[in-house]
Tab-separated table of C-alpha atoms in Angstrom:
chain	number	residue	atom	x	y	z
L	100	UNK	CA	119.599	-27.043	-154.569
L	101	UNK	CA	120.476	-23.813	-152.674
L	102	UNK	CA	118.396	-21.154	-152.428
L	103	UNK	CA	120.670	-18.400	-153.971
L	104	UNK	CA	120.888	-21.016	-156.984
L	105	UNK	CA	121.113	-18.034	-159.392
L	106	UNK	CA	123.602	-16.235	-157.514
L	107	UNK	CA	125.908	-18.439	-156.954
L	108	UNK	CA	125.700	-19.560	-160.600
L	109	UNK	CA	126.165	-16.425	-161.398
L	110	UNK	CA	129.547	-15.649	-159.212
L	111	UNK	CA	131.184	-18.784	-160.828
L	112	UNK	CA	130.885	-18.184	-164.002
L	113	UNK	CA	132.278	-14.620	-163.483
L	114	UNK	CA	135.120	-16.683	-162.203
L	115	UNK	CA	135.406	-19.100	-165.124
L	116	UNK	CA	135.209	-17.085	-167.569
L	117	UNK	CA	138.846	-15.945	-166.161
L	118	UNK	CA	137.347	-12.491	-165.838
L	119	UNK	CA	138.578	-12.697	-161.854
L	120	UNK	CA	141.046	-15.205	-159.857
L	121	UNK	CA	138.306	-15.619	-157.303
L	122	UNK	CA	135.227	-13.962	-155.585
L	123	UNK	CA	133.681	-14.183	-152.148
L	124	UNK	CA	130.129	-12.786	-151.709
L	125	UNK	CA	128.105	-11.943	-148.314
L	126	UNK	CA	124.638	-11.350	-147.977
L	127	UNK	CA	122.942	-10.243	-144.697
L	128	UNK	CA	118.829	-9.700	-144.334
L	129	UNK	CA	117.438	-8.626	-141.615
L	130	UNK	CA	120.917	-8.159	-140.059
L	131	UNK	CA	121.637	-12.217	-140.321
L	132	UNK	CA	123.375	-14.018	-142.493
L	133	UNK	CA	121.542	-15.493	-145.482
L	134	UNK	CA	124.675	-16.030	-147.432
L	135	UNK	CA	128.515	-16.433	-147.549
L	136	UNK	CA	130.027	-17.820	-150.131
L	137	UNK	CA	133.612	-17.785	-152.055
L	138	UNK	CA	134.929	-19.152	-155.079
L	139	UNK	CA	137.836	-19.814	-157.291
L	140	UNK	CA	141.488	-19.213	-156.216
L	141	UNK	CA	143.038	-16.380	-153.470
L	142	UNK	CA	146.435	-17.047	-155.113
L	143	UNK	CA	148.155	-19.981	-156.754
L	144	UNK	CA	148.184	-22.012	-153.726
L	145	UNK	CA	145.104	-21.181	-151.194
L	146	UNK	CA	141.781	-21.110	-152.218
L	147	UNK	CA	139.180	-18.107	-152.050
L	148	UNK	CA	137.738	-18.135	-148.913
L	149	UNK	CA	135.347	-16.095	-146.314
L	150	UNK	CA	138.194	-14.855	-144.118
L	151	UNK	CA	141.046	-14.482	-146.943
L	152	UNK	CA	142.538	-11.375	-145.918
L	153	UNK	CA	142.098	-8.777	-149.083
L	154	UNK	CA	142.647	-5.308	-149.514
L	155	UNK	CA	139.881	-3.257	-149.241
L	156	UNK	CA	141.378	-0.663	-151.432
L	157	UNK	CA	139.167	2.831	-151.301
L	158	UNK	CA	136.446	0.782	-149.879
L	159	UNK	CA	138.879	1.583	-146.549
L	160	UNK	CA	136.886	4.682	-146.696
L	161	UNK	CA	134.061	3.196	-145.497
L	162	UNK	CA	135.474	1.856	-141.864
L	163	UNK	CA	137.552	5.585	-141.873
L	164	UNK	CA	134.280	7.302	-142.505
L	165	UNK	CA	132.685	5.912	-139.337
L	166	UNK	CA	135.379	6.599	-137.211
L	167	UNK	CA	135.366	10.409	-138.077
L	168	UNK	CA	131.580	10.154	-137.418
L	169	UNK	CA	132.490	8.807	-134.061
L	170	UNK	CA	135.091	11.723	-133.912
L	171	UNK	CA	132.213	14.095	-134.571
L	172	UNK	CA	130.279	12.191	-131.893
L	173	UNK	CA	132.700	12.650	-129.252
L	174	UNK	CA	133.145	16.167	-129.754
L	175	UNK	CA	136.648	16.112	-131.519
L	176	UNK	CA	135.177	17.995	-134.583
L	177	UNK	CA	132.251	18.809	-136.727
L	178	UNK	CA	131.594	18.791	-140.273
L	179	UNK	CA	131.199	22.208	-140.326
L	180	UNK	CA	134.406	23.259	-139.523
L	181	UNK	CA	137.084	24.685	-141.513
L	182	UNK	CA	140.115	22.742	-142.050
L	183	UNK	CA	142.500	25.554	-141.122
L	184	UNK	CA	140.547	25.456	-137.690
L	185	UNK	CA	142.322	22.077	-136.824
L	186	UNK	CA	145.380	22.167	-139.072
L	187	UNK	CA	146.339	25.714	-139.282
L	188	UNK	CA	148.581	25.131	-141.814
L	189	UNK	CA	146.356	24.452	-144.145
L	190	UNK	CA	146.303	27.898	-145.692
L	191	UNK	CA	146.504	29.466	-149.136
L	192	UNK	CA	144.211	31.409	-151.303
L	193	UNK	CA	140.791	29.411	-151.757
L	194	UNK	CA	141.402	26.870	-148.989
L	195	UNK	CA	140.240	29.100	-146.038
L	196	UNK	CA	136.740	27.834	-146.819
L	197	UNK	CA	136.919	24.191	-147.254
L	198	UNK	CA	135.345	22.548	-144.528
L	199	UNK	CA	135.204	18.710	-143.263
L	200	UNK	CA	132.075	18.388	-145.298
L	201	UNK	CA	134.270	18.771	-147.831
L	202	UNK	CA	136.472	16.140	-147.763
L	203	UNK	CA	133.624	13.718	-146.637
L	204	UNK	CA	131.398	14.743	-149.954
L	205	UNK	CA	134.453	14.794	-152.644
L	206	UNK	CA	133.647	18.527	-153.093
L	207	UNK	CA	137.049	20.464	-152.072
L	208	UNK	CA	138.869	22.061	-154.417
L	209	UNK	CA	142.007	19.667	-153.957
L	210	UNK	CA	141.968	17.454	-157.220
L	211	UNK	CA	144.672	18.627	-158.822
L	212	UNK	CA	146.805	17.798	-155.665
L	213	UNK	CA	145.266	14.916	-155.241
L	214	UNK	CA	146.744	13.548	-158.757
L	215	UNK	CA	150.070	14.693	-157.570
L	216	UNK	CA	149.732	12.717	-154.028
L	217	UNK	CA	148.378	9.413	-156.070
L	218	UNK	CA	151.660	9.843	-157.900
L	219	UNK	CA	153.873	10.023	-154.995
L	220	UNK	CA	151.889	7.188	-152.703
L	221	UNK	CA	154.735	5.315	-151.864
L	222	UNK	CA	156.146	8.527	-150.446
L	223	UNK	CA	154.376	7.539	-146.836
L	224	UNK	CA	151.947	9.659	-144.937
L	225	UNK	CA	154.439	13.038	-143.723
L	226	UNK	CA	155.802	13.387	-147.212
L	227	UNK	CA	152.211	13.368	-148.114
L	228	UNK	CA	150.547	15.184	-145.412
L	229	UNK	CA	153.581	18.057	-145.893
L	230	UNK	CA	152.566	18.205	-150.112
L	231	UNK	CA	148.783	18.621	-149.450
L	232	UNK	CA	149.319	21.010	-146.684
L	233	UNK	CA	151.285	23.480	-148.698
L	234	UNK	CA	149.803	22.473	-151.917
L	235	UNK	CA	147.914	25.315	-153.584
L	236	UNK	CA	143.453	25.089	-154.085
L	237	UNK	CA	142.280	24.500	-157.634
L	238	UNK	CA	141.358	27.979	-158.826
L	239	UNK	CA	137.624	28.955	-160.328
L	240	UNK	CA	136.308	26.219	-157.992
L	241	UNK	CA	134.049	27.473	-154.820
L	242	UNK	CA	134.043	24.616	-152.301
L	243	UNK	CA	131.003	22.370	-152.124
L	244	UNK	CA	130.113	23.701	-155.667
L	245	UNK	CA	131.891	21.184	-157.781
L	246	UNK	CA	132.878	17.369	-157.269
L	247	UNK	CA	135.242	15.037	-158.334
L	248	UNK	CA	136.360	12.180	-156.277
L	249	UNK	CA	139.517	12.182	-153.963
L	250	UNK	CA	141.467	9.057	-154.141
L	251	UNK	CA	143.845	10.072	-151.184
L	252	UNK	CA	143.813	13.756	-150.136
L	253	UNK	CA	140.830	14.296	-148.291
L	254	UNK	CA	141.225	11.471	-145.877
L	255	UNK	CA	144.501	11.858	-145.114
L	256	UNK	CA	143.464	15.423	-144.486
L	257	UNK	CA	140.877	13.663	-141.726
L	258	UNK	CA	143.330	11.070	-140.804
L	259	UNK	CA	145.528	14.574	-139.282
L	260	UNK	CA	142.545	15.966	-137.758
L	261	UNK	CA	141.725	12.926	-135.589
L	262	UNK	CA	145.187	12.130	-134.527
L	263	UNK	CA	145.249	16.082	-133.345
L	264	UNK	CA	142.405	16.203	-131.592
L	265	UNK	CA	142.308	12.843	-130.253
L	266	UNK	CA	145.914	12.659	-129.231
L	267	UNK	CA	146.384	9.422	-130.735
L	268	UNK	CA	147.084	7.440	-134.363
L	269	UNK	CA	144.013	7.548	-136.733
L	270	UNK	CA	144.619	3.493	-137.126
L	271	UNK	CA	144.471	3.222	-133.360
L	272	UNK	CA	141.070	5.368	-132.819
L	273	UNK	CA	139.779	3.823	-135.866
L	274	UNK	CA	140.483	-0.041	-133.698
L	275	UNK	CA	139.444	0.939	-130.528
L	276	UNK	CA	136.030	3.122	-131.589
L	277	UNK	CA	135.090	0.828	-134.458
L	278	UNK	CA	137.003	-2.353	-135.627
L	279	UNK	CA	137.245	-3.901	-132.266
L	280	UNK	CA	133.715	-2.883	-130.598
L	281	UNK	CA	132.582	-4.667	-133.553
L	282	UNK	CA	134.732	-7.752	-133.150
L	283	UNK	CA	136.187	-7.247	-137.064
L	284	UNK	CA	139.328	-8.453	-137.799
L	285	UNK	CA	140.335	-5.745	-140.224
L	286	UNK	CA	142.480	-3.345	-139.458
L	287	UNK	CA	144.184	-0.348	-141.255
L	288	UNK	CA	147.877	-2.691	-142.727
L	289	UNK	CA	145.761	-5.916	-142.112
L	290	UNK	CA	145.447	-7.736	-139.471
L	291	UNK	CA	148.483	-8.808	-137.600
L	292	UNK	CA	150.492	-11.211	-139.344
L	293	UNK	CA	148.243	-11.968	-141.709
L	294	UNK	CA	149.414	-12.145	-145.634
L	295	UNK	CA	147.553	-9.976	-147.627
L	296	UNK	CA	146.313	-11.617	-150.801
L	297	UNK	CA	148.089	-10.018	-154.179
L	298	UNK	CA	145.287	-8.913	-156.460
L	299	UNK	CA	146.029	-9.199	-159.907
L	300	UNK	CA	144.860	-7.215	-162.770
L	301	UNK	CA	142.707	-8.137	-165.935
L	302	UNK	CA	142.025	-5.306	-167.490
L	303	UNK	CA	142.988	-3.206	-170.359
L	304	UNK	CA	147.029	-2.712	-170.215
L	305	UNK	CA	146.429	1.144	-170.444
L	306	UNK	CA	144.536	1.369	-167.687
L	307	UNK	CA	146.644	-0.848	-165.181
L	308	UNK	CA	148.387	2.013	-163.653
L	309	UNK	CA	144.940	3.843	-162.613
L	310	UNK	CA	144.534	0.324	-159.527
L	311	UNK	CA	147.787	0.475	-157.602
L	312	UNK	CA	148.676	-2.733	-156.007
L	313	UNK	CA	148.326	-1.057	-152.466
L	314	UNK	CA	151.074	-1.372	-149.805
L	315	UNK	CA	148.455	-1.730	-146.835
L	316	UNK	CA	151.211	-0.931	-144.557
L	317	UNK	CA	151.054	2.475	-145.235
L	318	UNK	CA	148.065	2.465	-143.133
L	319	UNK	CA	146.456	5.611	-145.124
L	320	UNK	CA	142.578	5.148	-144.267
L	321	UNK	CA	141.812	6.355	-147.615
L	322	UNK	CA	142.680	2.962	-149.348
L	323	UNK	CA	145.063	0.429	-146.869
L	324	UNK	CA	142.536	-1.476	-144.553
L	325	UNK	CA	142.717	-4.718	-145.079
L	326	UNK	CA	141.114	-8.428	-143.613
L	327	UNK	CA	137.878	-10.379	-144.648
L	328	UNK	CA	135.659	-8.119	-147.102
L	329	UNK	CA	132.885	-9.948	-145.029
L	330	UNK	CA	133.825	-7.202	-142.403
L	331	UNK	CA	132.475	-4.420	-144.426
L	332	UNK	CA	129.361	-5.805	-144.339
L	333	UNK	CA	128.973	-5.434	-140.846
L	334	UNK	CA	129.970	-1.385	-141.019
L	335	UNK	CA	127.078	-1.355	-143.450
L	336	UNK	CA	124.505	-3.036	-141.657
L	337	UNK	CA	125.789	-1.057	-138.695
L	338	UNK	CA	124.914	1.894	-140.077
L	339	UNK	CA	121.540	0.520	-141.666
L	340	UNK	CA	120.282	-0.441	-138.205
L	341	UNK	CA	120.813	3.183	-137.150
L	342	UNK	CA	124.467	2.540	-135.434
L	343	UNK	CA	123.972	-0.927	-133.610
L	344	UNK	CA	125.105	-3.869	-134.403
L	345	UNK	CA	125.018	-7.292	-132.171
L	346	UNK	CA	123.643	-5.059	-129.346
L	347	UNK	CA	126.643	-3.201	-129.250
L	348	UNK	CA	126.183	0.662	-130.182
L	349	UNK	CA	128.399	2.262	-132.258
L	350	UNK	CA	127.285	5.678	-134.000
L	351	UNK	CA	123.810	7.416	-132.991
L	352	UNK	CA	120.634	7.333	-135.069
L	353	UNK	CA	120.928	10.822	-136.149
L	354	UNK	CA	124.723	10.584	-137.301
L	355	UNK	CA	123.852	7.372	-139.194
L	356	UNK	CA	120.781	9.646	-140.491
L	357	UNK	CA	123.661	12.112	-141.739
L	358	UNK	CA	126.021	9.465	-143.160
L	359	UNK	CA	123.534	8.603	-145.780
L	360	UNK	CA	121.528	11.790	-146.495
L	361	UNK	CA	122.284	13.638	-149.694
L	362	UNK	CA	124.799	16.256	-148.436
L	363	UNK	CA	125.808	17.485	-152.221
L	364	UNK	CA	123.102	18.744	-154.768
L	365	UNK	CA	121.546	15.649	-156.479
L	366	UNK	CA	122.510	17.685	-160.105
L	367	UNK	CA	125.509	18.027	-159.322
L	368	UNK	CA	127.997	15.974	-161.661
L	369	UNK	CA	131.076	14.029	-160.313
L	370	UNK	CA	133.788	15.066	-162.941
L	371	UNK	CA	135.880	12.243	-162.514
L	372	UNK	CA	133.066	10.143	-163.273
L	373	UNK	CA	131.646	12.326	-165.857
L	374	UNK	CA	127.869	12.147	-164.718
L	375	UNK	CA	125.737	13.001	-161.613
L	376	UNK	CA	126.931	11.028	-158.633
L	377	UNK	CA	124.718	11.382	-154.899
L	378	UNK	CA	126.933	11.332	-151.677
L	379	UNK	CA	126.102	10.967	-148.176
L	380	UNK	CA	129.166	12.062	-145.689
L	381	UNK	CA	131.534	9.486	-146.722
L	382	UNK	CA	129.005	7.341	-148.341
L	383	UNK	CA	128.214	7.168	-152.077
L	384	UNK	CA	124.375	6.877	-152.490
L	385	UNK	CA	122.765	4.553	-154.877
L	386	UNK	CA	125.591	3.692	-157.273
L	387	UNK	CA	124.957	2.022	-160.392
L	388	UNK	CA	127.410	-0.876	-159.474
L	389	UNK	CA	124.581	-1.731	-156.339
L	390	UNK	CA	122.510	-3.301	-159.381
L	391	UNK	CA	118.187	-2.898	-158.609
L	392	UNK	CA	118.287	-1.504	-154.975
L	393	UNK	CA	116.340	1.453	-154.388
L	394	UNK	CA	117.177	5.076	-154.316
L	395	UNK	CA	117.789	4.732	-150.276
L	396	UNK	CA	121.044	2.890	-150.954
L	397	UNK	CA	124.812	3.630	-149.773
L	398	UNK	CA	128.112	1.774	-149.297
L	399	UNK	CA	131.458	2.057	-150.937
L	400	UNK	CA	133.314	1.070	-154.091
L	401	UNK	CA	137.068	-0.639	-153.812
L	402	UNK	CA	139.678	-0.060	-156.734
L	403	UNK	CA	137.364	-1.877	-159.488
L	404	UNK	CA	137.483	-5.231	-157.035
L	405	UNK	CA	134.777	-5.016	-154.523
L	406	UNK	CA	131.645	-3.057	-153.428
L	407	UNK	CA	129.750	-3.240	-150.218
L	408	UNK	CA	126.081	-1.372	-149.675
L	409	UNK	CA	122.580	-1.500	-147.749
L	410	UNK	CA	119.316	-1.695	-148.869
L	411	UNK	CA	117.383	-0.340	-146.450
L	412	UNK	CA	114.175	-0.842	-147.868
L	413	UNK	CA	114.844	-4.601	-148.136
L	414	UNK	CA	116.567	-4.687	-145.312
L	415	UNK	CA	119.856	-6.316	-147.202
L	416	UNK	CA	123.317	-5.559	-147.035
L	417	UNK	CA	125.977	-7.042	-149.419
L	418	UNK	CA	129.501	-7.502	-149.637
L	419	UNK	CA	131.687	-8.691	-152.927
L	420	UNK	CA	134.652	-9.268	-153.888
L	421	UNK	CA	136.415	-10.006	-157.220
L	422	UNK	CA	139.883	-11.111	-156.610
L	423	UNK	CA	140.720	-9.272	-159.933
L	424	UNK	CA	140.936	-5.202	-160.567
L	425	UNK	CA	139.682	-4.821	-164.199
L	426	UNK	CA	138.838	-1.869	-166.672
L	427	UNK	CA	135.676	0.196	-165.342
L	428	UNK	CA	133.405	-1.409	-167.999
L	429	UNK	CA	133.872	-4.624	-166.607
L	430	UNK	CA	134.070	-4.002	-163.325
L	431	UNK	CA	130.267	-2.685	-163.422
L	432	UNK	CA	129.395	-6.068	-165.457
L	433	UNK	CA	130.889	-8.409	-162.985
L	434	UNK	CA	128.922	-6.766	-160.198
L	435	UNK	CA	125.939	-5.963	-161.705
L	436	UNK	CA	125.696	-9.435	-163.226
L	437	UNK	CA	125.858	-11.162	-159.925
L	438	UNK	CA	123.806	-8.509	-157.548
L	439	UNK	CA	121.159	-8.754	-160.386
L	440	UNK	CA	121.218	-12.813	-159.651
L	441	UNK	CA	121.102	-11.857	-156.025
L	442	UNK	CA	118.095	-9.690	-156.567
L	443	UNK	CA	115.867	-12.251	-158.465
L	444	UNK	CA	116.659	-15.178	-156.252
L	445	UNK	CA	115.358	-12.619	-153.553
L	446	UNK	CA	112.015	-12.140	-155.322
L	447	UNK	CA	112.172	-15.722	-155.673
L	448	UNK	CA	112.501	-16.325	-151.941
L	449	UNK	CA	109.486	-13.553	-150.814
L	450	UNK	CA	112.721	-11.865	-149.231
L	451	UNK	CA	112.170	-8.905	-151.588
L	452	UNK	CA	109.195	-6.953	-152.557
């Protein structure tokens, strides 16, 4: 019998119950691997497997998110700034104020223009870029006092601001400072060559439009990175071990301190979520979906697929995948039935307190 009995129980029956096409699920403690483990079907011909190459969807955030940190490291910019500082075209009543922070905590006053870019996706990144740029602020909103998540805008306000002041792509400083000191092989379009599995949707008609099927070769860092979800895992457990990971050093201590420290008031509520919602600087902070793990936990949410996080205080990280988008409902079932699996076969195994 294996000793995540429970979980992976759990994981196939979220599978065959047709709720999903497939699922892979990673488990690191202590920064090794206690677990990986796929199921079901990638698409009608290949099975599920560790390495199948999936979309990340706004999970992309995540591997973005450290590479602005490392931005911030090297001196490029701070989260302090204002926006206008590095993209002086950014201009307009109530945008002279919003700051990096910002875009990093969901808290700019950019949601209304953010609809109109998650309209126009296909569009690609100028046509974007050009709309958000010259877009007006949403009015009666002060920036940092009001959140609602950013499905596009604020990273591919960040995306600019790196390529600017590092001379370079965004998807080639996000490889060479993070994705291949790491050894990963996702990349921002997927790795080359590499198909990127189709997810499919099974959830309420109605709501289908709300999970685009992503074309990854946009490369927008908000929601196109792409490659084994495994590979998030690693950014996460990166980041939990202070900004090392297999001896190589990726982020400082301090700016891994930052990433996950409360940097929006813990009242405040996320209006597109309708209810209070912590974030870090990129990182969303003890989400519901991350099942029993304490009040010290961050990662990142994908589409209504996938969810990676860290539990510091039992020294876990997890990645998983549903190869299946669904209605939010769900989407929080399917994850919180299997991480609550994963969480008693811990207990189980003394690998828990």
């Amino acid at each position: 019998m294996s000793r995540f009995h429970e979980t992976e129980q759990a994981l196939a029956h979220v599978v065959a119950q047709g709720r999903c096409l497939g699922a892979a699920l990673r488990v690191l403690h202590e920064g090794a691997e206690a677990l990986d483990l796929a199921v079901g079907d990638a698409d009608d011909t290949d099975a599920m497997a560790a390495g199948t190459v999936v979309p990340w969807f706004s999970a992309s955030k995540l591997a973005a998110t450290v590479a602005v940190a490392r931005a911030w490291e090297l001196g490029l910019l701070n989260p302090h700034d204002r926006v206008a500082e590095h993209l002086p075209e950014f201009a307009g009543p109530g945008k002279d104020d919003i700051r990096i922070v910002h875009l990093l905590t969901h808290t700019a006053p950019l949601r209304t223009v953010d609809r109109e870019v998650g309209r126009r996706f296909a569009d690609g990144r100028r046509a974007l870029l050009e709309l958000i740029l010259k877009g007006d602020a949403d009015p009666d909103w002060t920036p940092g006092t009001r959140a609602a998540y950013l499905g596009h805008t604020g990273y591919l306000l960040l995306d600019e601001i790196v390529r600017r002041s590092s001379g370079r792509p965004f998807e080639d400083f996000l490889n060479q400072r993070v994705t291949v000191p790491m050894g990963l092989a996702s990349r921002l379009g997927g790795p080359p060559g590499a198909d990127v599995v189709d997810v499919p949707w099974y959830g309420p008609a109605e709501l289908a439009s709300r999970v685009a099927r992503f074309d990854v070769g946009m490369r927008y860092p908000s929601a196109c990175m792409a490659g084994p979800f495994g590979d998030a895992a690693e950014i996460c457990e990166m980041v939990r071990q202070g900004g090392t990971r297999h001896g190589r050093r990726i982020l400082s201590p301090e700016t891994c301190t930052a990433l996950v420290t409360d940097q929006r008031p813990t009242t405040l509520v996320d209006e597109s979520a309708g209810r209070v919602r912590r974030w870090g600087l990129g990182m969303v902070l003890a989400a519901e979906n991350f099942g029993p793990a304490a009040p010290a936990s961050f990662g990142a949410l994908g589409g209504t697929a996938c969810l990676v996080f860290a539990d510091p205080e039992a020294g876990l990280t997890v990645s998983l995948y549903f190869n299946g988008n669904t209605g939010a409902a769900d989407r929080l079932s399917r994850d919180r039935h299997v991480i609550d699996a994963l969480y008693r076969d811990l207990q189980r195994l003394g690998l828990r307190p």
